XYZ file of C-alpha atoms in Angstrom:
514
model
C 121.607 149.083 51.154
C 120.827 152.315 52.970
C 123.809 154.044 51.403
C 122.796 152.861 47.976
C 119.231 153.950 48.606
C 120.433 157.388 49.654
C 122.572 157.790 46.540
C 119.643 156.660 44.397
C 117.403 159.233 46.120
C 119.932 161.969 45.549
C 120.115 160.986 41.874
C 116.345 161.253 41.542
C 116.317 164.645 43.247
C 119.137 165.858 41.004
C 117.335 164.692 37.862
C 114.135 166.330 39.072
C 116.012 169.546 39.610
C 117.438 169.352 36.097
C 114.051 168.557 34.562
C 112.406 171.432 36.417
C 114.679 173.943 34.746
C 112.711 176.052 32.294
C 114.000 176.307 28.749
C 114.906 179.770 27.570
C 111.877 181.332 25.835
C 112.109 182.265 22.192
C 112.628 185.989 21.774
C 111.850 188.429 19.002
C 115.002 189.489 17.165
C 113.499 192.954 16.592
C 111.925 193.816 19.971
C 113.463 191.393 22.483
C 110.002 190.452 23.766
C 109.281 186.798 24.439
C 107.159 184.794 22.071
C 104.569 182.380 23.506
C 104.495 184.293 26.790
C 101.171 185.703 28.010
C 103.046 188.062 30.346
C 104.805 189.723 27.407
C 102.046 190.405 24.940
C 100.838 186.861 24.292
C 102.157 186.712 20.727
C 102.191 183.004 19.971
C 104.407 181.662 17.213
C 103.833 178.154 15.926
C 107.007 176.148 15.469
C 107.319 175.073 11.823
C 106.453 171.445 11.258
C 107.127 169.228 8.290
C 104.920 170.265 5.384
C 101.978 167.909 5.025
C 101.290 166.382 1.638
C 97.581 166.563 0.843
C 95.613 163.458 -0.170
C 96.422 162.280 -3.688
C 99.381 164.642 -4.193
C 103.084 164.112 -4.860
C 105.871 166.613 -4.246
C 107.588 168.116 -7.289
C 110.944 169.760 -6.667
C 111.070 172.928 -8.739
C 113.835 174.312 -10.917
C 114.653 175.742 -14.314
C 113.750 174.102 -17.603
C 113.161 174.865 -21.247
C 109.442 175.278 -21.653
C 107.968 174.774 -25.097
C 108.460 172.688 -28.229
C 110.481 169.483 -28.150
C 109.523 168.206 -31.573
C 109.292 170.043 -34.876
C 106.274 172.357 -35.073
C 104.548 170.239 -37.708
C 101.216 171.955 -37.065
C 102.709 175.343 -37.919
C 100.970 176.909 -34.898
C 104.119 178.687 -33.639
C 102.520 178.696 -30.192
C 105.124 176.848 -28.114
C 108.400 178.628 -28.804
C 111.091 177.291 -26.404
C 112.133 179.632 -23.575
C 113.922 179.177 -20.262
C 111.768 179.571 -17.136
C 111.794 178.544 -13.466
C 108.939 177.118 -11.419
C 109.044 176.873 -7.648
C 108.392 173.559 -5.916
C 104.755 172.464 -5.743
C 102.438 169.487 -5.315
C 100.436 167.830 -8.084
C 98.022 164.904 -8.257
C 99.644 161.548 -8.857
C 96.776 160.668 -11.191
C 94.004 162.306 -13.138
C 90.751 162.865 -11.226
C 88.672 159.703 -11.716
C 84.940 159.135 -12.164
C 84.586 157.850 -8.598
C 86.188 161.034 -7.226
C 83.897 163.279 -9.232
C 80.842 161.215 -8.214
C 81.887 161.792 -4.594
C 81.694 165.517 -5.359
C 78.217 165.128 -6.920
C 77.082 163.078 -3.884
C 78.117 165.913 -1.547
C 76.421 168.579 -3.662
C 73.220 166.551 -3.935
C 72.929 166.161 -0.168
C 74.111 169.590 0.967
C 72.112 171.466 -1.675
C 69.041 169.220 -1.643
C 66.641 172.166 -1.464
C 64.991 172.723 -4.885
C 66.301 176.297 -4.965
C 69.794 174.833 -5.487
C 68.898 172.523 -8.365
C 70.922 174.611 -10.814
C 73.997 174.146 -8.623
C 73.769 170.367 -8.829
C 72.885 170.365 -12.524
C 75.721 172.772 -13.282
C 78.295 170.417 -11.773
C 77.221 167.330 -13.718
C 79.631 166.253 -16.468
C 78.294 166.411 -20.000
C 78.096 162.732 -20.952
C 76.816 163.673 -24.402
C 80.410 164.500 -25.374
C 80.678 160.814 -26.334
C 78.100 161.140 -29.104
C 79.101 161.193 -32.749
C 76.969 161.310 -35.853
C 78.734 158.315 -37.394
C 79.744 156.164 -34.401
C 77.868 153.982 -31.930
C 79.003 155.505 -28.620
C 75.647 155.546 -26.817
C 76.848 152.985 -24.214
C 79.540 155.473 -23.111
C 76.908 158.207 -22.866
C 74.924 156.032 -20.466
C 77.595 154.150 -18.514
C 81.098 155.653 -18.704
C 80.560 158.053 -15.784
C 78.306 155.801 -13.661
C 79.213 152.148 -14.177
C 81.469 150.640 -11.440
C 83.712 149.156 -14.132
C 84.775 152.712 -14.963
C 85.224 153.895 -11.346
C 88.909 154.659 -11.713
C 88.858 155.865 -15.299
C 89.466 159.624 -15.728
C 86.368 161.788 -15.625
C 85.682 163.545 -18.940
C 82.973 165.901 -20.167
C 84.009 168.386 -17.476
C 84.520 172.040 -18.404
C 87.321 174.225 -17.051
C 84.824 175.983 -14.776
C 83.608 172.665 -13.364
C 87.183 171.510 -12.776
C 87.934 174.780 -10.963
C 84.889 174.371 -8.713
C 85.904 170.786 -7.922
C 89.266 172.083 -6.661
C 87.483 174.541 -4.329
C 85.239 171.756 -3.002
C 88.221 169.437 -2.500
C 90.082 172.069 -0.460
C 87.122 172.447 1.873
C 86.534 168.722 2.353
C 90.205 168.026 3.111
C 90.446 170.904 5.607
C 87.133 170.056 7.255
C 88.376 166.512 7.858
C 91.633 167.845 9.346
C 89.669 169.920 11.875
C 87.447 166.946 12.750
C 90.414 164.584 13.179
C 92.140 167.094 15.489
C 88.789 167.639 17.285
C 88.568 171.344 16.536
C 85.226 170.594 14.853
C 82.665 168.130 16.188
C 82.033 165.186 13.861
C 78.285 165.906 14.078
C 78.906 168.882 11.820
C 78.878 166.414 8.912
C 75.325 165.267 9.682
C 74.193 168.879 9.870
C 75.914 169.695 6.609
C 74.818 166.655 4.596
C 71.224 166.996 5.736
C 70.479 169.899 3.408
C 72.848 172.367 5.070
C 72.826 174.642 2.033
C 74.738 177.851 2.635
C 75.802 176.684 6.095
C 78.521 174.316 4.885
C 82.210 174.377 5.686
C 84.306 176.632 3.487
C 87.942 177.205 4.404
C 88.024 180.953 3.770
C 84.623 181.492 5.435
C 85.881 179.604 8.490
C 89.138 181.568 8.698
C 87.282 184.887 8.368
C 84.827 183.997 11.141
C 81.817 183.755 8.806
C 81.337 180.042 9.531
C 81.478 178.507 13.007
C 80.185 174.958 12.524
C 80.139 172.930 15.748
C 83.339 173.625 17.729
C 84.941 170.528 19.237
C 86.858 169.872 22.456
C 90.385 168.676 21.623
C 91.974 166.643 24.430
C 95.461 168.025 23.852
C 95.091 171.554 22.589
C 98.306 173.512 21.935
C 96.377 176.552 20.668
C 95.977 179.516 23.046
C 94.869 183.136 22.802
C 96.795 186.237 23.918
C 95.852 185.570 27.545
C 97.117 181.979 27.356
C 93.628 180.466 27.354
C 92.915 177.440 25.103
C 91.112 178.241 21.868
C 89.325 175.961 19.419
C 89.227 178.369 16.483
C 92.074 177.439 14.146
C 94.019 180.082 12.264
C 95.986 179.461 9.084
C 99.288 180.232 10.798
C 98.674 177.319 13.196
C 99.865 174.984 10.450
C 96.833 172.682 10.593
C 94.963 173.620 7.421
C 96.110 172.862 3.887
C 96.556 175.520 1.190
C 94.124 175.558 -1.723
C 93.817 172.755 -4.211
C 93.764 174.360 -7.657
C 94.429 173.642 -11.304
C 98.161 173.601 -12.108
C 99.601 176.408 -14.171
C 100.761 175.450 -17.648
C 104.394 175.845 -16.576
C 103.891 173.616 -13.529
C 102.074 170.983 -15.556
C 104.735 170.896 -18.279
C 107.583 170.817 -15.757
C 105.955 167.943 -13.859
C 105.300 166.092 -17.120
C 108.932 166.160 -18.219
C 110.040 164.510 -14.956
C 113.493 165.968 -15.405
C 114.608 164.934 -11.921
C 115.639 161.569 -13.397
C 118.314 163.356 -15.403
C 119.728 165.216 -12.421
C 119.561 163.145 -9.209
C 119.405 165.133 -5.985
C 119.836 164.128 -2.307
C 116.098 163.501 -2.113
C 116.057 160.828 -4.799
C 116.267 157.284 -3.437
C 119.814 155.904 -3.702
C 121.434 159.337 -3.952
C 121.507 160.440 -0.325
C 125.164 161.447 -0.523
C 125.045 162.931 -4.007
C 124.173 166.591 -4.340
C 123.398 166.479 -8.031
C 124.844 168.644 -10.761
C 123.182 171.744 -12.143
C 122.533 169.922 -15.365
C 119.788 169.925 -17.964
C 120.427 167.171 -20.484
C 118.646 164.716 -22.742
C 115.271 166.442 -22.638
C 112.595 163.805 -22.998
C 110.263 163.869 -25.970
C 107.493 162.413 -23.838
C 106.790 162.132 -20.096
C 109.429 159.557 -19.206
C 113.165 159.125 -19.370
C 114.379 157.790 -22.726
C 116.801 155.254 -21.221
C 115.334 151.810 -21.842
C 112.529 153.090 -24.027
C 112.200 153.799 -27.725
C 110.152 156.958 -27.123
C 106.800 155.133 -26.936
C 107.784 151.519 -26.234
C 109.867 149.606 -23.669
C 113.029 148.284 -25.342
C 114.761 146.392 -22.535
C 114.619 142.594 -22.639
C 111.858 141.204 -20.448
C 108.124 140.710 -20.214
C 107.433 144.383 -20.981
C 109.647 144.650 -24.052
C 107.657 146.257 -26.850
C 104.813 147.339 -24.539
C 103.389 150.806 -25.137
C 104.025 153.325 -22.366
C 100.953 155.478 -22.957
C 97.373 155.362 -24.176
C 97.242 157.019 -27.596
C 96.197 156.475 -31.199
C 98.836 154.975 -33.496
C 97.117 155.947 -36.722
C 93.746 156.170 -38.381
C 91.553 153.378 -37.038
C 94.252 151.945 -34.724
C 93.348 152.647 -31.092
C 94.722 149.524 -29.360
C 96.238 147.125 -31.846
C 95.254 143.669 -33.043
C 93.281 141.035 -31.104
C 95.604 138.581 -29.380
C 98.358 141.184 -29.292
C 96.791 144.426 -28.120
C 99.449 147.083 -27.726
C 98.047 149.588 -25.181
C 94.985 147.499 -24.269
C 92.665 150.492 -24.229
C 90.412 151.797 -26.998
C 89.123 154.651 -24.805
C 90.596 156.180 -21.605
C 92.172 153.640 -19.257
C 92.437 153.514 -15.424
C 94.253 156.502 -13.950
C 97.088 154.352 -12.547
C 97.672 152.467 -15.799
C 100.666 152.983 -18.086
C 104.143 154.172 -17.188
C 104.738 156.834 -14.470
C 107.438 159.437 -15.004
C 110.390 160.508 -12.849
C 108.168 162.155 -10.238
C 105.920 159.076 -10.085
C 103.088 160.852 -11.931
C 100.809 158.861 -14.218
C 99.486 159.678 -17.696
C 101.012 163.070 -18.330
C 101.295 161.815 -21.903
C 98.164 160.148 -23.238
C 94.953 158.783 -21.684
C 93.183 162.173 -21.505
C 94.348 165.693 -22.193
C 94.086 167.991 -19.165
C 92.861 171.451 -18.300
C 95.425 173.814 -16.787
C 94.826 177.192 -15.169
C 96.176 179.494 -17.888
C 94.272 181.596 -20.361
C 95.565 180.747 -23.842
C 97.677 183.068 -25.939
C 99.985 181.794 -28.703
C 102.921 184.136 -28.034
C 103.465 183.284 -24.386
C 107.248 183.522 -24.746
C 106.916 187.278 -25.247
C 104.475 188.239 -22.512
C 104.996 186.009 -19.461
C 107.412 186.211 -16.553
C 110.320 183.783 -16.449
C 109.537 182.838 -12.798
C 106.263 180.966 -12.239
C 104.797 182.162 -15.574
C 101.011 182.341 -15.688
C 98.331 184.252 -17.574
C 94.902 184.503 -15.958
C 95.151 186.864 -12.994
C 92.114 188.809 -11.837
C 93.045 190.659 -8.652
C 90.090 190.549 -6.281
C 89.121 191.764 -2.814
C 86.461 190.667 -0.339
C 83.052 192.219 -0.978
C 82.224 193.897 2.325
C 79.219 195.824 1.078
C 76.872 193.588 3.112
C 78.754 194.189 6.350
C 80.468 191.733 8.691
C 78.535 188.511 9.127
C 77.192 188.760 5.589
C 80.281 188.094 3.495
C 79.177 184.715 2.128
C 77.252 183.991 -1.035
C 74.366 181.527 -1.306
C 76.812 178.606 -1.549
C 78.623 179.539 1.655
C 81.708 180.959 -0.030
C 83.247 184.379 0.595
C 82.103 186.947 -1.964
C 84.800 188.719 -3.969
C 84.748 191.698 -6.295
C 87.493 193.081 -8.567
C 89.736 195.743 -7.123
C 88.854 199.059 -8.702
C 91.551 200.485 -10.943
C 91.244 203.805 -9.112
C 92.631 202.068 -6.007
C 95.705 200.933 -7.906
C 96.953 204.091 -9.588
C 99.804 204.509 -7.065
C 101.003 200.912 -7.313
C 104.161 200.068 -9.239
C 103.658 196.309 -9.718
C 100.185 196.409 -11.271
C 97.709 199.115 -12.260
C 94.716 197.047 -13.400
C 92.804 194.355 -11.564
C 91.880 192.575 -14.798
C 95.221 191.205 -15.985
C 94.019 188.421 -18.270
C 94.608 190.528 -21.406
C 97.652 192.410 -20.060
C 100.036 193.394 -22.889
C 97.453 192.056 -25.310
C 95.907 194.134 -28.044
C 97.648 197.382 -27.089
C 100.549 199.517 -28.247
C 102.884 198.006 -25.642
C 102.647 194.485 -27.014
C 101.714 194.862 -30.685
C 99.650 191.681 -30.262
C 96.043 191.831 -31.368
C 93.373 189.159 -31.188
C 90.227 189.858 -33.179
C 87.985 187.323 -31.489
C 85.209 186.128 -33.772
C 86.784 187.909 -36.745
C 90.253 186.480 -37.312
C 90.630 184.050 -34.394
C 88.745 181.899 -31.888
C 91.041 182.987 -29.056
C 89.310 184.957 -26.298
C 89.743 185.742 -22.604
C 87.707 182.586 -21.954
C 90.104 180.311 -23.876
C 91.967 177.984 -21.515
C 95.069 175.920 -22.236
C 94.765 172.148 -22.691
C 97.912 170.013 -22.230
C 98.944 166.431 -22.905
C 97.710 164.093 -25.606
C 94.726 161.783 -25.205
C 93.545 158.312 -26.162
C 92.291 159.870 -29.400
C 95.519 161.682 -30.370
C 98.549 160.883 -32.500
C 101.976 160.847 -30.765
C 102.761 164.487 -31.642
C 100.284 165.721 -29.034
C 101.803 163.550 -26.282
C 104.844 165.817 -26.026
C 104.687 167.985 -22.845
C 105.403 171.137 -24.855
C 102.387 170.698 -27.151
C 99.447 172.944 -26.335
C 95.882 173.528 -27.480
C 92.919 175.511 -26.180
C 89.189 175.294 -25.604
C 86.628 177.708 -24.204
C 86.349 177.328 -20.415
C 82.621 176.525 -20.590
C 83.053 173.680 -23.089
C 84.068 170.048 -22.571
C 85.194 166.985 -24.492
C 85.457 163.193 -24.246
C 89.234 163.600 -24.510
C 89.793 166.189 -21.741
C 90.020 165.573 -17.993
C 92.041 167.274 -15.241
C 94.181 166.901 -12.153
C 94.737 169.274 -9.216
C 97.828 170.963 -7.816
C 98.755 172.755 -4.593
C 101.325 175.426 -3.758
C 104.250 174.251 -1.614
C 105.410 176.468 1.255
C 108.889 175.974 2.663
C 112.284 174.833 1.435
C 112.312 173.966 -2.274
C 114.058 170.595 -1.900
C 111.419 168.760 0.100
C 108.686 168.752 2.715
C 110.870 168.494 5.837
C 111.779 171.467 8.021
C 115.384 170.270 7.656
C 115.248 171.343 4.014
C 116.609 174.871 4.070
C 116.042 177.726 1.655
C 119.393 179.127 0.592
C 122.936 178.026 1.434
C 124.168 178.339 5.023
C 127.826 178.583 5.970
C 129.541 178.202 9.367
C 129.748 181.427 11.360
C 133.252 182.855 11.337
C 134.688 185.240 13.851
C 135.249 188.641 12.324
C 138.822 189.916 12.376
C 139.360 193.191 14.170
């Protein structure tokens, strides 16, 4: 027994000795200095973690596709000429933003900006319910109840302008990040009471927080991995700590169209269920007319034998006066917009990219986009801004608590090669370089305030349900047929959200011959 006890003791001592060995510190490949070592500069590097998927979002693996017309251009607009482009991987909402989500936004605004001086802020965010009115239709019940009645909680919000949709995305970013800080105890939960009790300007804004313009009520996390250069714990989170989410925003037109096509069903990759051992071919085939794979469907209806045979896959208008079919055999069961999770999801699991409501996207509208946009992440709408520091540090926020920005002056950009003007919305537009001219108010309704609208609605014929179809509306206007969904940029490997997903191809190291 004694001998066994002694051997057991020696084993414990040996294990303790092994466990006490310090792992080799990570070193800089350019200086040789240690990272995460307060004795060697205190430069702390956060180990990459799996990319978090924000609330409501789904991951869309990027790639190349033919953007533009799928069907014949029966409208004669010549505004969606097919061209080959690539979009990087990104996140997008699984559903359209619903009434209940937008009412949550109004609730927050009403409480935070309860002071009468902010009344215009609250009023300016309210959807225009009068979009339901028509001179020759009885739609007054929708004016009164569509946005407010609980029966319509999860129906898509409409009557929202592009500007309102943009502001909702900013608000959503801040609420999601504020909750992350509270859950990790970097902000005290009492900050919510302070904020929702008429906090006004002193509300959480992600950029204000990161720039030190907003402090809130710092918390006391029990297990805090964050330290400063001297190795002391810190409660102020930085973006490179990997805790905060990137911005929610409106998707670009290219992102929206790529997500709508759901092409991943045509080209299975290792990250598609059931294809773990299949790499997938670099194949683009059988481009869908609408937002779902054609196999098993006759474009707009399910064709396979079963309970769903003949059922419509989207909410749209079959013809004049036919919004949902005949009583006792309703085809899409919805005369107006339907719940955001109704109808058939596409290959990415995204609902209602064809039908239900059309959707705002980020881009400024121009008809000849094939001639004037990049072929990687194409987008028109850039205004290059910088922080307005004219008020001095500590006074960088506006009355709503957001960081103030001003356009970069063109005089600052004259030595740059990649851009020379901060206002890029009308780049290569109406000048000798492009030969494109838009006489707004004279020969066209297109202006720098015209934003692209994608996807057909409950009030549209099938032609408009094609992902390549595009229309426009002024960013300050709204409609009973237009809603929106948000997107978010994805950082990391393009194939997924895990750190195991690499960028680029890696080969075994081979010994060099001498």
